Coordinates of C-alpha atoms and ligand atoms in Angstrom, one line a residue:
X969 CA -2.6 -2.6 24.9
X970 CA -6.1 -4.3 23.8
X971 CA -6.3 -5.3 20.2
X972 CA -7.9 -2.5 18.9
X973 CA -5.9 0.8 20.4
X974 CA -3.0 -1.3 18.6
X975 CA -4.7 -1.2 15.2
X976 CA -5.8 2.7 16.2
X977 CA -2.0 3.3 16.4
X978 CA -1.1 1.5 13.5
X979 CA -3.7 3.5 11.8
X980 CA -2.5 6.7 12.4
X981 CA 0.9 5.8 10.1
X982 CA -0.9 4.1 7.3
X983 CA -3.8 6.6 6.7
X984 CA -1.8 8.8 5.6
X985 CA -0.5 6.6 2.8
X986 CA -4.1 5.1 1.8
X987 CA -5.5 6.7 -1.4
X988 CA -9.1 5.3 -1.6
X989 CA -10.2 7.9 -4.0
X990 CA -8.1 8.8 -6.6
X991 CA -9.5 12.5 -7.7
X992 CA -6.8 14.9 -7.8
X993 CA -4.2 12.1 -6.9
X994 CA -0.6 13.9 -7.7
X995 CA 2.2 11.9 -7.0
X996 CA 4.7 15.4 -5.7
X997 CA 2.5 15.4 -3.0
X998 CA 4.0 12.1 -1.1
X999 CA 7.4 12.2 -0.2
X1000 CA 9.6 9.0 -0.8
X1001 CA 11.8 10.1 2.0
X1002 CA 9.0 10.3 4.2
X1003 CA 9.0 8.3 7.5
X1004 CA 6.5 10.3 9.7
X1005 CA 8.9 11.8 11.9
X1006 CA 9.8 8.0 13.7
X1007 CA 13.2 7.4 13.5
X1008 CA 14.6 3.9 14.5
X1009 CA 17.3 1.9 14.6
X1010 CA 18.1 -0.9 12.5
X1011 CA 17.1 -3.5 15.5
X1012 CA 14.1 -1.6 16.9
X1013 CA 12.5 -1.6 13.3
X1014 CA 13.4 -5.2 12.9
X1015 CA 11.7 -6.4 16.3
X1016 CA 8.6 -4.2 15.5
X1017 CA 8.3 -5.7 11.7
X1018 CA 8.9 -9.1 13.3
X1019 CA 5.6 -8.7 15.7
X1020 CA 4.0 -7.4 12.5
X1021 CA 4.6 -10.3 10.6
X1022 CA 3.6 -12.9 13.5
X1023 CA 0.6 -10.9 13.9
X1024 CA -0.1 -11.4 10.0
X1025 CA 0.7 -15.2 10.2
X1026 CA -1.4 -15.8 12.6
X1027 CA -4.5 -14.1 11.3
X1028 CA -3.2 -16.1 7.9
X1029 CA -3.3 -19.5 9.2
X1030 CA -7.3 -18.4 10.7
X1031 CA -8.2 -17.2 6.7
X1032 CA -6.8 -19.9 5.7
X1033 CA -8.9 -22.5 7.8
X1034 CA -12.3 -20.7 7.1
X1035 CA -11.2 -20.9 3.5
X1036 CA -13.7 -18.0 3.1
X1037 CA -11.4 -14.9 1.6
X1038 CA -8.4 -14.5 -0.5
X1039 CA -6.3 -11.6 -0.4
X1040 CA -4.3 -9.9 -3.2
X1041 CA -1.2 -7.9 -2.5
X1042 CA -0.1 -5.8 -5.6
X1043 CA 3.2 -4.4 -6.2
X1044 CA 4.8 -1.7 -8.0
X1045 CA 7.6 -0.2 -7.8
X1046 CA 10.8 1.5 -10.6
X1047 CA 13.9 -1.0 -10.2
X1048 CA 15.5 -1.3 -7.4
X1049 CA 12.8 0.4 -5.1
X1050 CA 13.1 -2.7 -3.1
X1051 CA 9.9 -4.8 -4.0
X1052 CA 11.6 -7.9 -3.3
X1053 CA 13.3 -7.4 -0.2
X1054 CA 9.9 -6.5 1.3
X1055 CA 7.8 -9.2 0.1
X1056 CA 10.6 -11.3 1.8
X1057 CA 10.1 -9.8 4.9
X1058 CA 7.1 -8.8 5.2
X1059 CA 6.1 -12.7 4.5
X1060 CA 9.1 -14.0 6.4
X1061 CA 6.8 -15.5 9.3
X1062 CA 3.4 -16.8 6.8
X1063 CA 3.1 -20.4 6.3
X1064 CA 3.9 -20.9 2.8
X1065 CA 0.7 -23.5 2.1
X1066 CA -1.5 -20.6 2.2
X1067 CA 1.0 -17.9 -0.3
X1068 CA 1.7 -18.0 -3.6
X1069 CA 4.4 -14.9 -4.7
X1070 CA 3.6 -15.0 -9.1
X1071 CA 6.8 -12.2 -10.6
X1072 CA 5.2 -10.7 -13.7
X1073 CA 8.2 -10.2 -16.5
X1074 CA 7.9 -9.9 -20.1
X1075 CA 4.5 -11.8 -21.9
X1076 CA 5.1 -15.0 -23.4
X1077 CA 3.4 -15.6 -26.3
X1078 CA 0.9 -17.2 -25.5
X1079 CA -0.2 -14.2 -23.3
X1080 CA -0.1 -12.4 -26.4
X1081 CA -2.5 -14.4 -28.0
X1082 CA -5.1 -13.1 -25.4
X1083 CA -6.7 -10.7 -23.8
X1084 CA -4.6 -8.7 -21.4
X1085 CA -5.7 -9.9 -18.1
X1086 CA -5.7 -13.4 -19.1
X1087 CA -2.3 -14.3 -17.9
X1088 CA -3.3 -12.6 -14.1
X1089 CA -6.6 -14.2 -14.0
X1090 CA -4.7 -17.4 -14.4
X1091 CA -2.7 -16.5 -11.1
X1092 CA -5.3 -15.3 -8.4
X1093 CA -5.2 -17.1 -5.1
X1094 CA -7.8 -19.3 -4.3
X1095 CA -10.0 -19.1 -1.2
X1096 CA -8.4 -18.4 2.0
X1097 CA -5.1 -18.0 0.5
X1098 CA -2.4 -15.2 -0.3
X1099 CA -1.6 -14.0 -4.1
X1100 CA 1.3 -11.7 -3.7
X1101 CA 1.8 -10.0 -7.1
X1102 CA 5.2 -8.9 -7.9
X1103 CA 4.3 -6.6 -11.0
X1104 CA 1.3 -7.1 -12.2
X1105 CA -1.6 -6.3 -14.8
X1106 CA -1.1 -2.5 -14.1
X1107 CA 2.0 -3.1 -15.9
X1108 CA -0.1 -3.4 -18.8
X1109 CA -0.8 0.9 -18.3
X1110 CA 2.6 1.5 -17.4
X1111 CA 5.6 0.2 -18.9
X1112 CA 3.1 -0.6 -22.1
X1113 CA 1.6 2.7 -22.0
X1114 CA 5.7 4.4 -21.9
X1115 CA 6.0 1.9 -24.4
X1116 CA 3.9 1.9 -26.7
X1117 CA 6.3 -0.6 -29.4
X1118 CA 4.9 -3.2 -26.7
X1119 CA 1.0 -2.7 -27.3
X1120 CA 1.5 -3.1 -30.9
X1121 CA 3.2 -7.1 -29.9
X1122 CA -0.7 -7.6 -28.7
X1123 CA -2.5 -8.1 -31.6
X1124 CA -5.4 -6.6 -31.0
X1125 CA -7.4 -5.7 -34.0
X1126 CA -6.8 -1.9 -35.1
X1127 CA -9.7 -0.7 -34.8
X1128 CA -10.1 -1.6 -31.1
X1129 CA -6.5 0.9 -30.9
X1130 CA -7.9 4.3 -30.2
X1131 CA -6.1 7.4 -28.2
X1132 CA -8.6 5.8 -25.0
X1133 CA -7.3 2.9 -25.1
X1134 CA -5.5 4.1 -21.5
X1135 CA -8.9 5.1 -20.4
X1136 CA -10.6 1.6 -21.3
X1137 CA -8.0 -0.2 -20.0
X1138 CA -7.7 1.7 -16.5
X1139 CA -12.3 1.3 -16.4
X1140 CA -11.4 -2.9 -17.2
X1141 CA -9.0 -3.0 -14.0
X1142 CA -11.3 -0.7 -11.9
X1143 CA -14.3 -2.7 -12.9
X1144 CA -12.2 -6.4 -12.6
X1145 CA -11.0 -5.9 -8.9
X1146 CA -15.0 -4.5 -7.9
X1147 CA -15.7 -7.9 -9.2
X1148 CA -13.1 -9.6 -7.5
X1149 CA -13.8 -7.5 -4.1
X1150 CA -17.4 -9.1 -4.6
X1151 CA -16.0 -12.7 -5.1
X1152 CA -14.0 -12.4 -1.6
X1153 CA -10.6 -11.1 -2.9
X1154 CA -9.4 -8.3 -0.6
X1155 CA -7.4 -6.3 -2.4
X1156 CA -4.2 -4.4 -1.7
X1157 CA -2.2 -2.5 -4.0
X1158 CA 1.7 -0.6 -3.1
X1159 CA 3.4 1.5 -4.9
X1160 CA 7.2 1.6 -3.7
X1161 CA 8.2 5.3 -3.6
X1162 CA 11.7 5.4 -4.9
X1163 CA 13.4 9.1 -5.6
X1164 CA 15.6 9.1 -9.0
X1165 CA 18.3 10.3 -6.4
X1166 CA 17.6 7.3 -4.3
X1167 CA 17.4 4.8 -6.8
X1168 CA 21.4 5.8 -9.1
X1169 CA 22.5 5.2 -5.5
X1170 CA 21.0 1.7 -5.4
X1171 CA 22.2 1.2 -8.6
X1172 CA 25.4 2.8 -8.0
X1173 CA 26.0 0.3 -5.2
X1174 CA 25.1 -3.0 -7.4
X1175 CA 28.0 -1.9 -10.0
X1176 CA 30.4 -1.5 -6.7
X1177 CA 29.8 -4.8 -5.2
X1178 CA 30.0 -7.8 -7.3
X1179 CA 27.7 -10.1 -5.4
X1180 CA 25.4 -7.0 -6.4
X1181 CA 26.1 -7.5 -10.1
X1182 CA 23.6 -10.5 -10.8
X1183 CA 20.7 -8.0 -9.6
X1184 CA 22.0 -5.4 -12.6
X1185 CA 20.7 -4.8 -15.9
X1186 CA 21.6 -2.4 -17.9
X1187 CA 17.9 -1.9 -19.1
X1188 CA 17.3 -0.4 -15.9
X1189 CA 19.8 2.2 -16.4
X1190 CA 18.0 2.9 -19.3
X1191 CA 14.2 3.0 -18.2
X1192 CA 15.9 6.0 -16.1
X1193 CA 14.8 8.5 -19.4
X1194 CA 11.5 7.6 -19.2
X1195 CA 10.9 8.4 -15.0
X1196 CA 8.8 11.5 -15.8
X1197 CA 6.8 8.9 -18.4
X1198 CA 6.5 6.2 -15.9
X1199 CA 5.2 8.6 -13.1
X1200 CA 2.8 10.0 -15.1
X1201 CA 1.1 6.9 -16.2
X1202 CA 1.1 5.9 -12.5
X1203 CA -0.9 8.8 -11.3
X1204 CA -3.3 8.2 -13.9
X1205 CA -3.8 4.9 -12.9
X1206 CA -3.9 5.4 -9.6
X1207 CA -7.1 8.5 -10.1
X1208 CA -8.8 5.7 -12.0
X1209 CA -8.7 2.4 -10.0
X1210 CA -7.9 3.9 -6.4
X1211 CA -11.4 2.9 -4.3
X1212 CA -12.3 2.3 -0.7
X1213 CA -11.9 -2.1 -1.3
X1214 CA -9.1 -1.9 -3.5
X1215 CA -6.9 1.0 -2.2
X1216 CA -3.6 2.2 -3.4
X1217 CA -0.5 2.4 -1.0
X1218 CA 2.0 5.3 -1.9
X1219 CA 4.6 3.6 0.2
X1220 CA 8.0 6.0 0.9
X1221 CA 10.7 3.8 -0.3
X1222 CA 14.0 5.4 -0.1
X1223 CA 14.0 4.5 4.0
X1224 CA 13.9 0.2 3.3
X1225 CA 13.2 -0.1 6.8
X1226 CA 10.1 2.5 7.0
X1227 CA 8.5 0.7 3.6
X1228 CA 8.8 -2.7 5.2
X1229 CA 6.5 -1.7 8.3
X1230 CA 4.4 -0.1 6.5
X1231 CA 3.6 -2.5 4.1
X1232 CA 3.4 -4.9 7.0
X1233 CA 1.2 -2.5 8.9
X1234 CA -1.4 -2.0 6.0
X1235 CA -1.7 -5.9 5.5
X1236 CA -2.2 -6.7 9.3
X1237 CA -5.0 -3.9 9.3
X1238 CA -6.7 -5.1 6.2
X1239 CA -7.1 -8.2 7.1
X1240 CA -8.1 -7.5 11.2
X1241 CA -10.8 -5.5 10.1
X1242 CA -12.4 -8.9 8.7
X1243 CA -12.6 -10.3 12.5
X1244 CA -11.4 -13.6 12.0
X1245 CA -11.7 -16.3 14.0
X1246 CA -11.2 -19.9 14.1
X1247 CA -13.8 -21.8 12.6
X1248 CA -16.1 -23.3 15.4
X1249 CA -17.9 -26.8 15.2
X1250 CA -21.4 -27.4 16.1
X1251 CA -22.7 -29.7 18.4
X1252 CA -23.0 -33.2 16.4
X1253 CA -19.3 -32.7 15.2
X1254 CA -18.3 -32.3 18.8
X1255 CA -19.7 -35.7 19.6
X1256 CA -18.0 -37.1 17.2
X1257 CA -14.8 -35.9 17.6
X1258 CA -15.3 -37.4 21.8
X1259 CA -15.9 -40.5 20.1
X1260 CA -13.0 -41.1 17.8
X1261 CA -11.1 -39.6 21.1
X1262 CA -12.2 -42.2 22.9
X1263 CA -11.6 -44.7 20.6
X1264 CA -7.8 -43.6 19.8
X1265 CA -7.3 -43.5 23.3
X1266 CA -7.8 -47.1 23.7
X1267 CA -5.9 -48.2 20.8
X1268 CA -2.3 -49.7 22.4
Ligands
ATP1489 P1 14.3 -7.9 -10.4 O1 15.0 -6.8 -11.4 O2 14.1 -7.2 -9.1 O3 14.7 -9.1 -10.6 P2 12.3 -7.1 -12.4 O4 10.5 -7.3 -11.5 O5 12.8 -5.9 -12.3 O6 12.8 -7.4 -10.8 P3 13.2 -7.6 -14.3 O7 13.3 -9.1 -14.9 O8 13.9 -6.9 -14.1 O9 11.9 -8.7 -13.1 O10 12.3 -7.0 -15.1 C1 10.8 -7.7 -16.1 C2 10.5 -6.7 -16.6 O11 9.4 -6.7 -17.7 C3 10.1 -5.5 -16.6 O12 11.0 -4.4 -17.0 C4 8.6 -5.2 -16.5 O13 8.5 -3.8 -17.0 C5 8.6 -6.1 -17.9 N1 7.2 -6.1 -18.1 C6 6.3 -6.7 -17.2 N2 4.7 -7.4 -17.6 C7 5.1 -6.4 -18.9 C8 4.1 -6.7 -19.4 N3 2.9 -6.8 -19.1 N4 4.7 -6.2 -21.2 C9 6.2 -6.0 -21.2 N5 6.7 -5.2 -20.2 C10 6.1 -6.3 -18.8
MG1490 MG1 14.7 -5.3 -12.9

């Protein structure tokens, strides 16, 4: 099958979950258990994912060689939605040299002494590289919005803190993404959409299995009480920041195999659209390489 045909088929699966215009976006229109009617054995899903990651690895090698475009992948989710596993599986074939995963947790005192985008800007990927943000600047309009005492720690001058602060932040984020795009960064944002019910199931599993205890934190259970607030903040974020050049993907995450395939497909699709090729060299450079080759072959 030709590449174009494969891409068109992939797009059929990706398209329903891609938000390029946030107007009227509602999370309730998306089912966390959706698999587009696909049913797959574990092995079959793994095979397909491997093909996707090989494709991605090849594309990444070309982007690295070209040294022009960078790729920023943003992952947001409630706990236990599968961020870590998705990142691990989807990026498994990619040359680590051109790829960096950044996990953003509670800000440091130094972070709090700066504007809210500061710590994220420092970690943006170089040209030709992939930067994966495991949580991101979106936390500044999610956890910080849900728990407003966190905002107090950010030391903003009081006259600048008004009811409009969340709209202002979202506006700033949207413009920040416009700017990055114009600088050659491809931005894809993934919300791994797990249901509250599935989250409970995964927490219970973690509690029942000693080898998973390390993944468990009491605060994760506490945050469930704020589920509605988080979903509201997220809806507002998607409404304000989904765009053609920095789309959101609402990834159904109750089935891990589907979430992983969808994320891999969305990335492959986006980078394929760049239509990359390895950089070519001009005639002069070619001649130089031939001379070098001839000289090298004479050496013992
Ligand atoms: P995992 O639980 O899989 O290890 P995680 O991303 O949940 O991964 P944790 O250390 O459990 O990592 O949690 C990080 C915490 O930091 C989250 O509760 C998140 O909301 C919080 N956090 C992230 N960014 C900010 C921020 N800018 N301000 C305040 N809290 C933040
Ligand atoms: Mg956690």
